[in-house]
Amino acid sequence: MLTTTLWRLLYIFPNLAAALGMMVVALMAWSYRAQRGARALCIFAVASTVWALFETISFIGLPPEWILFVWHLKSIGVSIAPLAMMVAAFDYFGYGHLVSQRRIALLSLVPIAKLFASWTNGWHGLVWRELHMDYATPFPTLTGVPGLMTWVYYFYAGLLLIITTTFLLMRLSELPRPQQRQVYIVIAAMLLPLFATTAFMLGIAPLPNTSFTPLAFNVSGFFLLRGFSRGRMFELPPVTAYEIYRSQDDAVFVIDKANRVLDLNIAARNLLVWAERDNIGGTLPQMLPQVAELLEGCADECRGEVLLNSRYYDVRISPLHTLDKRVHGRLLVWRDVTDRKWLETELRRLAVTDELTGLYNRRHFFARGEEDVEHAMRYGRPLSLIMVDVDHFKEVNDRYGHEAGDRALVLLAGILSNKLRNVDCVGRIGGEEFALLMPETTAEAACEVATRLINEVAEAEMELPDGQRIGLTISVGVVTLQEEETSMNMFLRRADIALYKAKKKGRNRIVQM
């Protein structure tokens, strides 16, 4: 009797230790449930606990029908553990997107079929072809011959874990050394139970009618607990290249040599029309014709600017290399530079315009004038210049205030702008002085423009802040470029003299020189 009890304890103890160890793993994983992979690892640990616990109960001396019922309960843990471990591994290392809910549902079909077949085995024998009590062991144990469904599920579970292991090893180089150790811990925790189950399926067992699997769970639990404590698994989770580019605000496309889209992040999906957002395998130039020319002209690494939906993007194209340095595709990073473009445009505008009136400032007006003078001299074309000054501007400022003076300048700037042709250039070159440069314009035509201008200003009224309305007048000097005037300074000096004469003659008039 004592000997039988000791044998039972020898069978029970490894399974019970495995159940307790995986229960601790489940509790620790649950404490990190907010971290990726922790919930799936907790499910794996609970499933392993169920597996080992009911294996323990099957050896306490129950009658055959109760042992079979316990086996059915054990099959719940057996059906859940492999898939849960695969999901935990992929999710923890940043590849949870590869095991979407839809894929998990499809992968669950085999475990569900296995679980259903286990509970209905008496009708078909797909899980156990034969079941009987073995009295040749130190105490009676239930044993059987594996059926077709057991072998199918064994290869299914093995394939899941081998695929997961292979995938993690392929991505090992992407991770720093501390996270590489975590990969080895997870792989060991996955493969040890698989090897133990393989030995059992082949008839290799430490004790009759039992397997190495509970012992393997003990070792797996030790590795996982060590990873929690010393490896700080959920305190220092790995960050993958996939996560980095997925979380970027920049749009990222991964394409192959034929420009087919292999992957894209959320920002990239937002660039596409709704119908194209999930078109993995589609050709990028067809999906975004704006980038076709840039792709065609880019042999290696390059960048360019693309206008899409009224937004400007700086597009960088880089080759993607395999480990043996072969190019197998390209990476396109789209950065929205619309705000920068607007800022650059605004800075350029501020650099050449007068802040109050919006006309060109003195520096830009002179630069443009030098170009027009050079062109007119080279090709013998007429070029006229009109200088304008507000009459009695100081009195307006002194009597009505500087705000009124500003309004007067803005009013005059608006009238001057309305007289512009595409080729003309108008600027504020002094306090109340303005100049209008008119290429391809003779002296007579310039005088006609000046006359209309002086009349329009005289007819206009300016409203003051208090509602009062006052009139303005201007003095105008008109000159046309002469052969000896080889620079803008010389040209403008003569226009300034004409303007001075107009003021001397009583203002509100035109003087042509």
Short mmCIF file of N, CA, C and O in Angstrom, two decimals, residues 1-11 59 134-141 206-210:
data_model
loop_
_atom_site.label_atom_id
_atom_site.label_comp_id
_atom_site.label_asym_id
_atom_site.label_seq_id
_atom_site.Cartn_x
_atom_site.Cartn_y
_atom_site.Cartn_z
N MET A 1 0.83 -1.21 0.00
CA MET A 1 0.00 0.00 0.00
C MET A 1 0.87 1.26 0.00
O MET A 1 0.64 2.21 -0.75
N LEU A 2 1.91 1.24 0.83
CA LEU A 2 2.83 2.37 0.89
C LEU A 2 3.54 2.58 -0.43
O LEU A 2 3.71 3.70 -0.91
N THR A 3 3.90 1.44 -1.03
CA THR A 3 4.61 1.53 -2.32
C THR A 3 3.70 2.15 -3.38
O THR A 3 4.13 3.00 -4.17
N THR A 4 2.43 1.77 -3.42
CA THR A 4 1.48 2.32 -4.39
C THR A 4 1.31 3.83 -4.17
O THR A 4 1.29 4.62 -5.13
N THR A 5 1.23 4.22 -2.92
CA THR A 5 1.09 5.66 -2.62
C THR A 5 2.30 6.44 -3.08
O THR A 5 2.18 7.54 -3.64
N LEU A 6 3.47 5.89 -2.85
CA LEU A 6 4.69 6.58 -3.30
C LEU A 6 4.73 6.71 -4.81
O LEU A 6 5.16 7.74 -5.36
N TRP A 7 4.31 5.62 -5.49
CA TRP A 7 4.27 5.70 -6.96
C TRP A 7 3.28 6.77 -7.42
O TRP A 7 3.55 7.50 -8.37
N ARG A 8 2.13 6.81 -6.76
CA ARG A 8 1.16 7.84 -7.14
C ARG A 8 1.75 9.25 -6.95
O ARG A 8 1.59 10.13 -7.80
N LEU A 9 2.43 9.45 -5.83
CA LEU A 9 3.06 10.75 -5.59
C LEU A 9 4.11 11.07 -6.65
O LEU A 9 4.27 12.23 -7.05
N LEU A 10 4.80 10.04 -7.12
CA LEU A 10 5.81 10.24 -8.15
C LEU A 10 5.17 10.70 -9.46
O LEU A 10 5.75 11.48 -10.21
N TYR A 11 3.96 10.20 -9.71
CA TYR A 11 3.22 10.63 -10.90
C TYR A 11 2.59 12.02 -10.68
O TYR A 11 2.52 12.85 -11.58
N PHE A 59 -4.42 10.87 -11.79
CA PHE A 59 -3.59 9.85 -11.13
C PHE A 59 -3.94 9.64 -9.65
O PHE A 59 -3.22 8.96 -8.92
N ASP A 134 -4.60 0.09 -17.79
CA ASP A 134 -3.33 -0.65 -17.80
C ASP A 134 -3.00 -1.04 -16.36
O ASP A 134 -2.70 -0.18 -15.52
N TYR A 135 -3.02 -2.37 -16.09
CA TYR A 135 -2.74 -2.85 -14.74
C TYR A 135 -1.29 -3.30 -14.58
O TYR A 135 -0.91 -3.79 -13.52
N ALA A 136 -0.49 -3.11 -15.65
CA ALA A 136 0.92 -3.49 -15.57
C ALA A 136 1.75 -2.41 -14.90
O ALA A 136 2.90 -2.62 -14.54
N THR A 137 1.18 -1.21 -14.75
CA THR A 137 1.88 -0.11 -14.10
C THR A 137 1.80 -0.28 -12.59
O THR A 137 1.02 -1.09 -12.08
N PRO A 138 2.61 0.49 -11.83
CA PRO A 138 2.61 0.34 -10.37
C PRO A 138 1.22 0.51 -9.76
O PRO A 138 0.94 0.03 -8.67
N PHE A 139 0.33 1.26 -10.41
CA PHE A 139 -1.06 1.35 -10.00
C PHE A 139 -1.88 1.49 -11.29
O PHE A 139 -1.36 1.93 -12.32
N PRO A 140 -3.13 1.11 -11.31
CA PRO A 140 -3.92 1.13 -12.55
C PRO A 140 -3.99 2.53 -13.14
O PRO A 140 -4.29 3.51 -12.46
N THR A 141 -3.72 2.66 -14.45
CA THR A 141 -3.78 3.94 -15.17
C THR A 141 -4.55 3.73 -16.46
O THR A 141 -4.53 2.66 -17.06
N PRO A 206 9.11 8.93 -19.12
CA PRO A 206 9.92 8.64 -17.93
C PRO A 206 9.27 7.60 -17.05
O PRO A 206 9.93 6.83 -16.37
N LEU A 207 7.94 7.60 -17.07
CA LEU A 207 7.16 6.62 -16.31
C LEU A 207 6.07 6.07 -17.23
O LEU A 207 5.63 6.78 -18.15
N PRO A 208 5.62 4.85 -17.03
CA PRO A 208 4.58 4.29 -17.89
C PRO A 208 3.32 5.15 -17.91
O PRO A 208 2.86 5.63 -16.86
N ASN A 209 2.79 5.39 -19.12
CA ASN A 209 1.53 6.10 -19.32
C ASN A 209 1.55 7.55 -18.82
O ASN A 209 0.53 8.09 -18.41
N THR A 210 2.71 8.14 -18.81
CA THR A 210 2.82 9.57 -18.49
C THR A 210 3.86 10.17 -19.42
O THR A 210 4.50 9.47 -20.19
#
